[in-house]
CSV table of C-alpha atoms and ligand atoms in Angstrom, one decimal:
chain,number,residue,atom,x,y,z
A,18,MET,CA,-9.1,6.5,-3.6
A,19,PRO,CA,-5.5,7.9,-3.6
A,20,PRO,CA,-4.2,8.1,-7.2
A,21,SER,CA,-0.9,6.3,-7.7
A,22,HIS,CA,2.1,8.4,-7.4
A,23,PRO,CA,4.3,8.6,-10.6
A,24,PHE,CA,7.3,7.5,-8.6
A,25,ASP,CA,5.5,4.3,-7.5
A,26,ASP,CA,4.9,3.3,-11.1
A,27,ASP,CA,8.5,2.1,-11.2
A,28,LYS,CA,8.2,-0.4,-8.3
A,29,LEU,CA,6.6,-3.7,-8.0
A,30,LYS,CA,3.6,-3.5,-5.8
A,31,GLU,CA,2.4,-6.0,-3.2
A,32,GLU,CA,-1.3,-6.3,-3.6
A,33,CYS,CA,-2.8,-7.2,-0.3
A,34,GLY,CA,-2.5,-7.5,3.4
A,35,VAL,CA,-4.9,-9.6,5.6
A,36,TYR,CA,-5.7,-9.5,9.3
A,37,GLY,CA,-8.1,-11.1,11.8
A,38,VAL,CA,-8.8,-11.0,15.5
A,39,ILE,CA,-10.9,-13.2,17.8
A,40,GLY,CA,-11.6,-13.1,21.5
A,41,VAL,CA,-11.2,-9.4,22.3
A,42,THR,CA,-13.8,-6.7,22.9
A,43,ASP,CA,-14.3,-4.5,19.8
A,44,ALA,CA,-12.1,-6.6,17.7
A,45,ALA,CA,-12.6,-4.3,14.6
A,46,ASN,CA,-10.6,-1.6,16.4
A,47,PHE,CA,-7.6,-4.0,16.6
A,48,VAL,CA,-8.2,-5.0,13.0
A,49,ALA,CA,-8.1,-1.3,11.9
A,50,LEU,CA,-4.7,-0.8,13.7
A,51,GLY,CA,-3.4,-4.0,12.2
A,52,LEU,CA,-4.4,-2.9,8.7
A,53,HIS,CA,-2.8,0.4,9.3
A,54,ALA,CA,0.5,-1.4,10.0
A,55,LEU,CA,0.0,-3.4,6.8
A,56,GLN,CA,-0.8,-0.3,4.7
A,57,HIS,CA,2.5,-0.8,2.7
A,58,ARG,CA,0.9,-4.0,1.3
A,59,GLY,CA,-2.0,-2.1,-0.4
A,60,GLN,CA,-3.0,1.5,-0.4
A,61,GLU,CA,-6.0,1.5,-2.7
A,62,ALA,CA,-8.7,0.3,-0.4
A,63,GLY,CA,-9.5,-1.5,2.8
A,64,GLY,CA,-12.4,-3.3,4.4
A,65,ILE,CA,-13.4,-4.8,7.7
A,66,VAL,CA,-16.1,-7.3,8.7
A,67,SER,CA,-17.1,-8.0,12.2
A,68,TYR,CA,-19.6,-10.3,14.0
A,69,HIS,CA,-21.7,-9.6,17.1
A,70,PRO,CA,-24.3,-12.2,18.4
A,71,GLU,CA,-27.0,-9.5,18.5
A,72,HIS,CA,-26.1,-7.4,15.5
A,73,GLY,CA,-24.9,-10.2,13.2
A,74,PHE,CA,-22.3,-9.6,10.5
A,75,ASN,CA,-21.4,-6.0,9.7
A,76,SER,CA,-19.0,-4.7,7.1
A,77,ALA,CA,-17.4,-1.5,5.9
A,78,ARG,CA,-15.4,-1.2,2.7
A,79,ARG,CA,-13.7,2.1,1.7
A,80,PHE,CA,-11.3,3.5,-0.8
A,81,GLY,CA,-8.2,5.2,0.5
A,82,TYR,CA,-6.0,4.8,3.5
A,83,VAL,CA,-7.0,3.0,6.7
A,84,ARG,CA,-6.2,6.1,8.8
A,85,ASP,CA,-8.6,8.2,6.7
A,86,ASN,CA,-11.5,5.8,7.1
A,87,PHE,CA,-11.3,3.4,10.0
A,88,THR,CA,-10.4,5.9,12.7
A,89,LYS,CA,-13.8,7.5,12.7
A,90,ALA,CA,-15.8,6.5,15.8
A,91,SER,CA,-19.1,6.8,13.8
A,92,LEU,CA,-17.8,4.1,11.4
A,93,MET,CA,-16.1,1.9,14.0
A,94,GLU,CA,-19.3,1.8,16.1
A,95,THR,CA,-21.0,0.0,13.2
A,96,LEU,CA,-18.5,-2.9,13.5
A,97,PRO,CA,-19.2,-4.4,17.0
A,98,GLY,CA,-18.2,-7.8,18.3
A,99,SER,CA,-15.2,-9.8,19.4
A,100,LEU,CA,-14.5,-11.4,16.0
A,101,SER,CA,-13.4,-9.4,13.0
A,102,ILE,CA,-11.2,-9.7,9.9
A,103,GLY,CA,-9.9,-7.1,7.4
A,104,HIS,CA,-8.1,-6.5,4.2
A,105,VAL,CA,-6.0,-3.8,2.5
A,106,ARG,CA,-5.6,-4.0,-1.2
A,107,TYR,CA,-3.8,-2.8,-4.2
A,108,SER,CA,-5.5,-4.4,-7.2
A,109,THR,CA,-3.9,-6.7,-9.7
A,110,ALA,CA,-6.5,-9.3,-10.3
A,111,GLY,CA,-9.9,-7.6,-10.4
A,112,SER,CA,-10.6,-4.5,-12.3
A,113,LYS,CA,-7.9,-1.8,-12.6
A,114,ALA,CA,-10.6,0.8,-12.6
A,115,ALA,CA,-11.4,0.5,-8.9
A,116,ALA,CA,-14.9,-0.5,-7.9
A,117,ILE,CA,-16.1,-0.8,-4.3
A,118,ARG,CA,-17.5,-4.2,-5.1
A,119,ASP,CA,-13.9,-5.5,-5.6
A,120,VAL,CA,-12.9,-4.4,-2.1
A,121,GLN,CA,-12.6,-7.3,0.4
A,122,PRO,CA,-13.4,-9.0,2.7
A,123,PHE,CA,-16.0,-10.9,0.6
A,124,PHE,CA,-19.1,-12.3,2.4
A,125,GLY,CA,-21.2,-15.3,1.6
A,126,GLU,CA,-24.4,-16.6,3.3
A,127,PHE,CA,-24.4,-20.4,3.5
A,128,SER,CA,-27.0,-22.8,4.9
A,129,MET,CA,-24.9,-23.2,8.0
A,130,GLY,CA,-24.4,-19.5,8.5
A,131,GLY,CA,-22.3,-16.7,7.0
A,132,ALA,CA,-18.6,-16.5,6.3
A,133,ALA,CA,-16.3,-13.7,5.2
A,134,ILE,CA,-12.9,-14.1,3.6
A,135,ALA,CA,-9.9,-11.9,2.9
A,136,HIS,CA,-7.3,-13.2,0.4
A,137,ASN,CA,-3.7,-12.2,-0.2
A,138,GLY,CA,-2.2,-13.7,-3.3
A,139,ASN,CA,-3.3,-14.5,-6.8
A,140,ILE,CA,-5.3,-17.4,-8.2
A,141,THR,CA,-3.6,-18.5,-11.4
A,142,ASN,CA,-6.6,-20.5,-12.7
A,143,ALA,CA,-9.2,-17.9,-11.7
A,144,ALA,CA,-10.4,-17.2,-15.2
A,145,ALA,CA,-11.1,-20.9,-15.9
A,146,LEU,CA,-12.8,-21.4,-12.5
A,147,ARG,CA,-14.9,-18.3,-13.1
A,148,ARG,CA,-16.0,-19.5,-16.5
A,149,GLU,CA,-17.0,-22.9,-15.0
A,150,LEU,CA,-18.8,-21.4,-12.1
A,151,ILE,CA,-20.8,-18.9,-14.2
A,152,GLU,CA,-21.8,-21.7,-16.6
A,153,ARG,CA,-23.1,-23.6,-13.5
A,154,GLY,CA,-25.2,-20.7,-12.4
A,155,SER,CA,-22.9,-18.7,-10.0
A,156,ILE,CA,-23.6,-14.9,-10.1
A,157,PHE,CA,-20.4,-13.0,-9.5
A,158,GLN,CA,-20.5,-9.6,-7.8
A,159,SER,CA,-17.0,-8.5,-8.4
A,160,SER,CA,-14.2,-8.9,-10.9
A,161,SER,CA,-11.8,-10.2,-8.2
A,162,ASP,CA,-10.2,-13.6,-8.5
A,163,SER,CA,-10.8,-14.1,-4.8
A,164,GLU,CA,-14.5,-14.2,-5.2
A,165,CYS,CA,-14.1,-17.7,-6.8
A,166,ILE,CA,-13.4,-19.0,-3.3
A,167,ILE,CA,-16.8,-18.0,-2.0
A,168,HIS,CA,-18.6,-19.6,-5.0
A,169,LEU,CA,-16.6,-22.8,-4.7
A,170,MET,CA,-17.5,-22.9,-1.0
A,171,ALA,CA,-21.2,-22.5,-1.9
A,172,ARG,CA,-21.0,-25.5,-4.2
A,173,SER,CA,-19.3,-27.8,-1.7
A,174,LEU,CA,-21.3,-30.5,-0.1
A,175,GLN,CA,-19.4,-30.4,3.2
A,176,ARG,CA,-21.3,-29.7,6.3
A,177,ASN,CA,-19.2,-27.0,8.0
A,178,ILE,CA,-17.5,-23.9,6.7
A,179,PRO,CA,-13.8,-24.9,7.3
A,180,GLU,CA,-14.4,-28.1,5.3
A,181,ARG,CA,-16.1,-26.1,2.6
A,182,MET,CA,-13.1,-23.8,2.5
A,183,GLN,CA,-10.8,-26.8,2.2
A,184,ASP,CA,-12.9,-28.1,-0.7
A,185,ALA,CA,-12.8,-24.7,-2.4
A,186,LEU,CA,-9.1,-24.1,-2.0
A,187,ARG,CA,-8.2,-27.6,-3.3
A,188,ARG,CA,-9.5,-26.4,-6.7
A,189,VAL,CA,-7.5,-23.2,-6.6
A,190,GLU,CA,-4.0,-22.9,-8.1
A,191,GLY,CA,-1.5,-20.2,-7.3
A,192,ALA,CA,-0.9,-18.3,-4.1
A,193,PHE,CA,-3.2,-17.7,-1.2
A,194,SER,CA,-2.9,-16.6,2.3
A,195,VAL,CA,-6.5,-16.4,3.5
A,196,VAL,CA,-8.0,-15.1,6.7
A,197,ALA,CA,-11.7,-15.9,7.1
A,198,MET,CA,-14.4,-15.8,9.8
A,199,THR,CA,-17.7,-17.5,10.6
A,200,ARG,CA,-20.0,-16.5,13.5
A,201,THR,CA,-17.7,-18.3,16.0
A,202,LYS,CA,-14.4,-19.0,14.3
A,203,LEU,CA,-11.4,-17.3,12.9
A,204,ILE,CA,-9.7,-19.3,10.1
A,205,GLY,CA,-6.3,-18.9,8.6
A,206,VAL,CA,-5.0,-20.8,5.6
A,207,ARG,CA,-1.8,-20.8,3.5
A,208,ASP,CA,-1.4,-22.4,0.1
A,209,PRO,CA,0.7,-25.6,0.0
A,210,MET,CA,3.8,-23.7,-1.3
A,211,GLY,CA,3.3,-20.9,1.3
A,212,VAL,CA,4.0,-18.2,-1.3
A,213,ARG,CA,2.6,-15.3,0.7
A,214,PRO,CA,3.2,-14.9,4.5
A,215,LEU,CA,0.7,-15.4,7.3
A,216,VAL,CA,1.5,-15.4,11.1
A,217,LEU,CA,-0.3,-16.2,14.3
A,218,GLY,CA,-0.2,-14.0,17.4
A,219,LYS,CA,-1.7,-13.8,20.8
A,220,VAL,CA,-3.3,-10.7,22.3
A,221,GLY,CA,-4.7,-11.0,25.9
A,222,ASP,CA,-7.1,-14.0,25.8
A,223,GLY,CA,-7.6,-13.5,22.1
A,224,TRP,CA,-5.7,-14.6,18.9
A,225,VAL,CA,-4.6,-12.7,15.8
A,226,LEU,CA,-3.8,-13.7,12.2
A,227,SER,CA,-1.7,-11.2,10.2
A,228,SER,CA,0.3,-11.0,7.0
A,229,GLU,CA,3.3,-9.7,8.9
A,230,THR,CA,4.6,-9.6,12.4
A,231,CYS,CA,4.9,-5.7,12.4
A,232,ALA,CA,1.1,-5.7,12.6
A,233,LEU,CA,1.2,-7.8,15.7
A,234,ASP,CA,3.5,-5.3,17.4
A,235,ILE,CA,1.1,-2.4,16.8
A,236,ILE,CA,-1.6,-3.9,19.1
A,237,GLY,CA,0.9,-5.4,21.6
A,238,ALA,CA,0.3,-9.0,20.4
A,239,GLU,CA,2.9,-11.7,21.0
A,240,PHE,CA,4.2,-13.4,17.9
A,241,ILE,CA,3.5,-17.1,18.3
A,242,ARG,CA,4.5,-18.7,15.0
A,243,GLU,CA,4.1,-18.6,11.2
A,244,ILE,CA,1.2,-20.5,9.7
A,245,GLU,CA,2.9,-23.4,7.8
A,246,PRO,CA,2.6,-23.8,4.1
A,247,GLY,CA,-0.5,-25.9,3.4
A,248,GLU,CA,-1.8,-25.4,7.0
A,249,MET,CA,-5.3,-24.4,8.1
A,250,VAL,CA,-5.8,-23.1,11.6
A,251,VAL,CA,-9.3,-22.8,13.0
A,252,ILE,CA,-9.5,-20.7,16.2
A,253,THR,CA,-12.6,-20.7,18.4
A,254,GLU,CA,-14.0,-18.1,20.7
A,255,ASN,CA,-12.9,-20.1,23.7
A,256,GLY,CA,-9.3,-19.9,22.6
A,257,GLY,CA,-8.8,-23.3,21.0
A,258,VAL,CA,-6.4,-23.4,18.0
A,259,GLU,CA,-6.8,-26.4,15.8
A,260,SER,CA,-4.3,-27.1,13.1
A,261,GLN,CA,-4.9,-29.2,9.9
A,262,PHE,CA,-3.0,-29.9,6.7
A,263,PRO,CA,-5.7,-30.5,4.1
A,264,PHE,CA,-3.7,-30.2,0.9
A,265,ARG,CA,-1.3,-32.4,-0.9
A,266,LYS,CA,2.2,-31.7,0.4
A,267,GLN,CA,4.5,-29.6,-1.8
A,268,ALA,CA,7.9,-28.1,-1.6
A,269,SER,CA,7.7,-24.7,0.1
A,270,LYS,CA,8.1,-21.7,-2.3
A,271,PHE,CA,8.0,-18.6,-0.2
A,272,CYS,CA,8.2,-15.4,-2.2
A,273,ILE,CA,11.9,-14.3,-2.0
A,274,PHE,CA,10.9,-10.7,-2.9
A,275,GLU,CA,9.1,-10.4,0.4
A,276,HIS,CA,12.6,-10.4,1.9
A,277,VAL,CA,14.0,-7.9,-0.6
A,278,TYR,CA,11.3,-5.3,-0.7
A,279,PHE,CA,7.6,-6.1,0.1
A,280,SER,CA,7.6,-6.8,3.8
A,281,ARG,CA,8.3,-4.1,6.3
A,282,PRO,CA,11.9,-4.1,7.6
A,283,ASP,CA,10.7,-4.5,11.2
A,284,SER,CA,8.9,-7.8,10.4
A,285,ILE,CA,10.2,-11.3,11.0
A,286,LEU,CA,10.1,-13.7,8.1
A,287,GLY,CA,11.1,-17.4,8.4
A,288,GLY,CA,12.6,-16.6,11.9
A,289,ARG,CA,14.8,-13.8,10.4
A,290,SER,CA,14.5,-10.1,10.8
A,291,VAL,CA,13.8,-8.6,7.4
A,292,TYR,CA,16.1,-5.7,8.2
A,293,GLU,CA,19.0,-8.0,8.9
A,294,THR,CA,18.4,-9.9,5.7
A,295,ARG,CA,18.4,-6.7,3.7
A,296,GLU,CA,21.7,-5.7,5.4
A,297,ASN,CA,23.1,-9.1,4.5
A,298,ILE,CA,22.0,-8.5,0.9
A,299,GLY,CA,24.1,-5.3,0.9
A,300,ARG,CA,27.1,-7.2,2.3
A,301,GLU,CA,26.8,-9.9,-0.4
A,302,LEU,CA,26.5,-7.2,-3.1
A,303,ALA,CA,29.7,-5.5,-1.7
A,304,LYS,CA,31.5,-8.9,-1.9
A,305,GLU,CA,30.3,-9.7,-5.3
A,306,SER,CA,30.6,-6.3,-7.0
A,307,PRO,CA,33.1,-4.1,-5.2
A,308,VAL,CA,33.9,-0.7,-6.7
A,309,GLU,CA,36.2,2.2,-5.6
A,310,ALA,CA,34.0,5.1,-4.4
A,311,ASP,CA,33.7,7.8,-1.8
A,312,LEU,CA,30.2,7.3,-0.5
A,313,VAL,CA,27.4,4.6,-0.3
A,314,CYS,CA,24.0,6.2,-0.5
A,315,PRO,CA,20.6,4.4,-0.3
A,316,VAL,CA,17.7,5.2,-2.6
A,317,PRO,CA,15.3,5.9,0.2
A,318,ASP,CA,13.6,4.2,1.9
A,319,SER,CA,13.7,0.7,0.7
A,320,GLY,CA,17.4,0.7,-0.3
A,321,THR,CA,18.5,1.8,3.2
A,322,PRO,CA,19.3,-1.5,5.0
A,323,ALA,CA,21.2,-2.9,1.9
A,324,ALA,CA,23.2,0.3,1.6
A,325,ILE,CA,24.2,0.1,5.3
A,326,GLY,CA,25.3,-3.5,4.7
A,327,PHE,CA,27.2,-2.5,1.6
A,328,SER,CA,29.0,0.2,3.6
A,329,LEU,CA,29.8,-2.1,6.5
A,330,GLU,CA,31.3,-4.7,4.2
A,331,SER,CA,33.2,-2.4,1.9
A,332,GLY,CA,34.3,0.1,4.5
A,333,ILE,CA,33.1,3.0,2.3
A,334,PRO,CA,31.3,5.6,4.3
A,335,TYR,CA,27.5,5.5,4.3
A,336,ALA,CA,25.7,8.8,3.8
A,337,MET,CA,22.1,10.1,3.2
A,338,GLY,CA,22.9,11.5,-0.2
A,339,ILE,CA,19.3,11.5,-1.2
A,340,ILE,CA,16.6,12.9,1.1
A,341,ARG,CA,13.0,11.8,0.9
A,342,ASN,CA,10.3,14.4,1.4
A,343,GLN,CA,8.3,12.6,4.0
A,344,TYR,CA,5.3,14.9,3.6
A,345,MET,CA,5.0,14.8,-0.1
A,346,GLY,CA,2.1,12.3,0.0
A,347,ARG,CA,0.5,11.2,-3.2
A,348,THR,CA,0.0,13.7,-5.9
A,349,PHE,CA,-3.0,14.4,-8.1
A,350,ILE,CA,-0.8,14.7,-11.2
A,351,GLU,CA,-1.6,12.5,-14.2
A,352,PRO,CA,1.3,10.1,-14.6
A,353,THR,CA,2.4,11.1,-18.1
A,354,GLU,CA,6.0,10.3,-19.0
A,355,GLN,CA,7.0,13.9,-18.5
A,356,ILE,CA,5.3,14.2,-15.1
A,357,ARG,CA,6.6,10.8,-14.0
A,358,ASN,CA,10.1,12.1,-14.4
A,359,MET,CA,9.2,15.2,-12.4
A,360,GLY,CA,7.6,13.1,-9.8
A,361,VAL,CA,10.9,11.7,-8.6
A,362,ARG,CA,12.1,15.3,-7.9
A,363,LEU,CA,9.0,16.0,-6.0
A,364,LYS,CA,9.6,13.1,-3.7
A,365,LEU,CA,13.4,12.9,-3.5
A,366,ASN,CA,16.0,15.6,-3.3
A,367,VAL,CA,19.8,15.3,-3.5
A,368,ASN,CA,21.9,16.4,-0.6
A,369,ARG,CA,24.2,18.5,-2.7
A,370,ALA,CA,26.7,19.4,0.0
A,371,LEU,CA,27.5,15.6,0.5
A,372,ILE,CA,27.5,14.6,-3.2
A,373,GLU,CA,29.5,17.3,-4.9
A,374,GLY,CA,32.8,16.0,-6.3
A,375,LYS,CA,32.3,12.5,-5.0
A,376,ARG,CA,32.2,9.0,-6.5
A,377,VAL,CA,28.8,7.7,-5.4
A,378,ILE,CA,27.5,4.2,-5.0
A,379,LEU,CA,23.7,4.2,-5.1
A,380,VAL,CA,22.0,1.2,-3.6
A,381,ASP,CA,18.4,0.5,-4.6
A,382,ASP,CA,16.2,-2.6,-4.0
A,383,SER,CA,15.2,-3.3,-7.7
A,384,VAL,CA,15.1,-1.9,-11.2
A,385,VAL,CA,11.7,-2.5,-12.8
A,386,ARG,CA,11.2,-0.1,-15.8
A,387,GLY,CA,14.3,1.9,-15.1
A,388,THR,CA,12.6,5.3,-15.3
A,389,THR,CA,13.2,6.2,-11.7
A,390,SER,CA,16.8,5.0,-11.7
A,391,ARG,CA,17.6,7.2,-14.7
A,392,LYS,CA,16.1,10.3,-13.0
A,393,ILE,CA,17.9,9.7,-9.8
A,394,LYS,CA,21.2,9.3,-11.6
A,395,GLU,CA,20.6,12.6,-13.4
A,396,MET,CA,19.8,14.3,-10.0
A,397,ILE,CA,23.1,13.0,-8.5
A,398,LEU,CA,25.1,14.1,-11.5
A,399,ASP,CA,23.4,17.6,-11.5
A,400,ALA,CA,24.5,17.8,-7.9
A,401,GLY,CA,28.1,17.5,-9.0
A,402,ALA,CA,28.9,13.8,-8.4
A,403,LYS,CA,32.0,12.6,-10.3
A,404,GLU,CA,30.8,9.0,-10.8
A,405,VAL,CA,27.6,7.1,-10.3
A,406,HIS,CA,27.6,3.4,-9.6
A,407,PHE,CA,24.3,1.5,-9.1
A,408,ARG,CA,24.2,-1.6,-6.9
A,409,ILE,CA,20.8,-3.4,-6.9
A,410,ALA,CA,19.7,-5.5,-4.0
A,411,SER,CA,17.8,-8.0,-6.2
A,412,PRO,CA,18.7,-9.9,-9.4
A,413,PRO,CA,17.4,-8.4,-12.7
A,414,THR,CA,13.6,-8.5,-12.7
A,415,ALA,CA,13.0,-10.1,-16.1
A,416,TRP,CA,9.7,-11.9,-15.6
A,417,PRO,CA,6.2,-10.9,-14.3
A,418,CYS,CA,4.8,-12.2,-11.1
A,419,PHE,CA,1.5,-14.0,-11.2
A,420,TYR,CA,1.3,-14.8,-7.5
A,421,GLY,CA,0.0,-11.5,-6.0
A,422,VAL,CA,2.4,-8.8,-7.1
A,423,ASP,CA,1.6,-6.2,-9.7
A,424,THR,CA,4.2,-6.3,-12.4
A,425,PRO,CA,4.3,-4.5,-15.7
A,426,ASN,CA,4.0,-6.6,-18.9
A,427,ARG,CA,7.2,-8.4,-19.6
A,428,GLU,CA,8.2,-6.1,-22.4
A,429,LYS,CA,8.1,-3.1,-20.0
A,430,LEU,CA,10.6,-4.8,-17.7
A,431,LEU,CA,14.0,-3.4,-18.5
A,432,ALA,CA,15.8,-6.6,-17.7
A,433,ALA,CA,13.5,-8.6,-20.0
A,434,THR,CA,14.8,-6.9,-23.1
A,435,MET,CA,18.4,-5.8,-22.1
A,436,SER,CA,21.5,-7.4,-20.8
A,437,GLU,CA,23.2,-5.9,-17.7
A,438,GLU,CA,25.6,-3.9,-19.9
A,439,GLU,CA,22.8,-2.7,-22.1
A,440,MET,CA,20.9,-1.5,-19.0
A,441,ARG,CA,24.1,0.2,-17.8
A,442,GLN,CA,24.3,2.1,-21.1
A,443,HIS,CA,20.6,2.9,-21.0
A,444,LEU,CA,20.9,4.3,-17.5
A,445,GLU,CA,24.1,6.1,-18.4
A,446,VAL,CA,25.9,5.2,-15.2
A,447,ASP,CA,29.6,4.3,-14.6
A,448,SER,CA,28.7,0.8,-13.4
A,449,LEU,CA,25.6,-1.3,-12.7
A,450,LYS,CA,25.6,-4.5,-10.8
A,451,PHE,CA,22.7,-6.7,-9.5
A,452,ILE,CA,23.1,-9.2,-6.7
A,453,SER,CA,23.3,-12.8,-8.1
A,454,LEU,CA,20.5,-15.2,-7.4
A,455,ASP,CA,23.0,-17.3,-5.3
A,456,GLY,CA,24.1,-14.2,-3.4
A,457,LEU,CA,20.4,-13.4,-2.6
A,458,TYR,CA,19.8,-17.0,-1.4
A,459,ARG,CA,22.9,-16.7,0.8
A,460,ALA,CA,21.7,-13.4,2.2
A,461,VAL,CA,18.3,-15.0,3.2
A,462,GLY,CA,20.2,-17.8,5.1
A,463,GLU,CA,20.8,-20.5,2.5
A,464,ALA,CA,24.6,-20.9,3.0
A,465,GLN,CA,25.0,-23.1,-0.1
A,466,GLY,CA,23.0,-20.6,-2.3
A,467,ARG,CA,20.2,-21.6,-4.6
A,468,ASP,CA,19.4,-25.3,-5.1
A,469,ALA,CA,18.9,-25.3,-8.9
A,470,LYS,CA,17.1,-28.6,-8.8
A,471,CYS,CA,14.5,-27.5,-6.3
A,472,PRO,CA,14.8,-23.8,-5.4
A,473,GLN,CA,14.0,-23.1,-1.8
A,474,TYR,CA,12.0,-20.0,-2.6
A,475,CYS,CA,9.8,-18.7,-5.4
A,476,ASP,CA,12.1,-16.5,-7.5
A,477,ALA,CA,10.2,-16.7,-10.8
A,478,CYS,CA,10.4,-12.9,-11.4
A,479,PHE,CA,14.2,-13.3,-11.6
A,480,SER,CA,14.6,-16.9,-12.9
A,481,GLY,CA,11.5,-17.3,-15.1
A,482,GLU,CA,10.9,-20.7,-13.3
A,483,TYR,CA,7.3,-20.6,-12.1
A,484,PRO,CA,6.6,-23.1,-9.4
A,485,VAL,CA,2.9,-23.2,-10.5
A,486,ALA,CA,2.2,-22.8,-14.2
A,487,PRO,CA,0.1,-19.6,-14.6
A,488,SER,CA,-2.6,-21.4,-16.6
A,489,ASP,CA,-4.8,-18.4,-17.2
A,490,MET,CA,-1.9,-16.4,-18.6
A,491,ILE,CA,-0.7,-19.2,-20.7
A,492,GLU,CA,-4.1,-19.4,-22.2
A,493,LYS,CA,-3.8,-15.7,-23.0
A,494,GLY,CA,-0.5,-16.2,-24.8
A,495,PHE,CA,2.1,-15.9,-22.1
A,496,VAL,CA,5.2,-17.9,-23.1
A,497,LEU,CA,7.1,-19.8,-20.4
A,498,LYS,CA,10.9,-19.7,-20.4
A,499,ALA,CA,11.1,-23.4,-21.2
A,500,ALA,CA,9.0,-22.7,-24.3
A,501,GLU,CA,10.9,-19.7,-25.6
B,12,SF4,S1,7.4,-14.2,-8.9
B,12,SF4,FE1,8.7,-12.8,-7.7
B,12,SF4,S2,7.3,-11.4,-6.6
B,12,SF4,FE2,6.1,-13.1,-7.4
B,12,SF4,S3,5.9,-14.6,-5.7
B,12,SF4,FE3,7.7,-15.2,-6.9
B,12,SF4,S4,9.4,-14.2,-6.1
B,12,SF4,FE4,7.6,-13.2,-5.3
């Protein structure tokens, strides 16, 4: 598996991407391409399952990048059939010490045939479910929360697999976008709040389910629509798409951080281009927190669209003041504090000729621990900048995510322990401003801003208002904002 880069330690990490194809020859090849396009959602490991009437279910699970594993003809030949699903993962739930048994898709053999599932999200009552299932005789193979779904399906008395999945998922709390397959069906489900994304596409006579639209583009599939919160679609080999809403209806709570950072800028979310939304965030930031300066520079790559928006709104010239070494790759270096600092220099370099003598606005997507921001500021000052102003395209990240994003413990989040001014002093910059929650909501298309009574999105990592109580974590001692 690729070790994590020290630079990445200061970013929140999406943990999974899911993908499935039905009705095309050698579907696993399409799945491999789709997973490659979803690699930003998880780089630790990937897996593919396929079904062929003569060869049955086959699977391959590997550590590392999709391109390093699922491009080999010798491996792809072992995954025949016109029905296939896949998963890329970065672990949060499940063991941190990676084990191949934790790599999805998971497979279960039921009396009515086999089924494989791939899950994006996090089950917030997984520990309680696992305890109950083990007491009742289930034998778990992995440490992943997602495996609960297979065991709950095994215990269901329903006669077909989609209904067993519904039974299982009704017991599950938290966030799930699931892509599953039987011998003849491709199934997609989103949790009733629709926290994580899932879209439907069409390729030739076949159908595709994907975490993001960018992974439809790579195989030339047409984007049809998003799977609705609480919806299950069951797609058959003959091309029929059946839609059901098996869960109790709830207010939609899509993850607002998908717009800020997780999703690829060339994806479409909620009918809006992610790139455009990020540019809007930059415009809002410029309106909310203007500052006199000579240059607007993004912290590459994720700060780029917001920096362009900031520049367009403020009229301050945009420049690539920091250059990312595209070929750095991931290092083998142990992420000690000392090397973590050096890691930023390995990956980013300051364009000295542009920066020298200038007042620079640096636009980044988020501040998590603050270690990277400090190092970047030092690099900019070393290059001769007169002033450094940070503008952040998300509100202060003060709370951990329990819905499928890896976040440090609360005490490691800079914004959990410091005010904005204290953070500015800690980072030793001339000014530091975050976009407001209302500003972020306006940028994603909510003209009136955030509805405080019923927020239109999940924004718990900023607001501390969790749409579903993280019951496992509360049991372990996590204190909700209301109880502080
Ligand atoms: S807590 Fe934050 S990262 Fe997690 S789902 Fe909610 S908005 Fe997204």
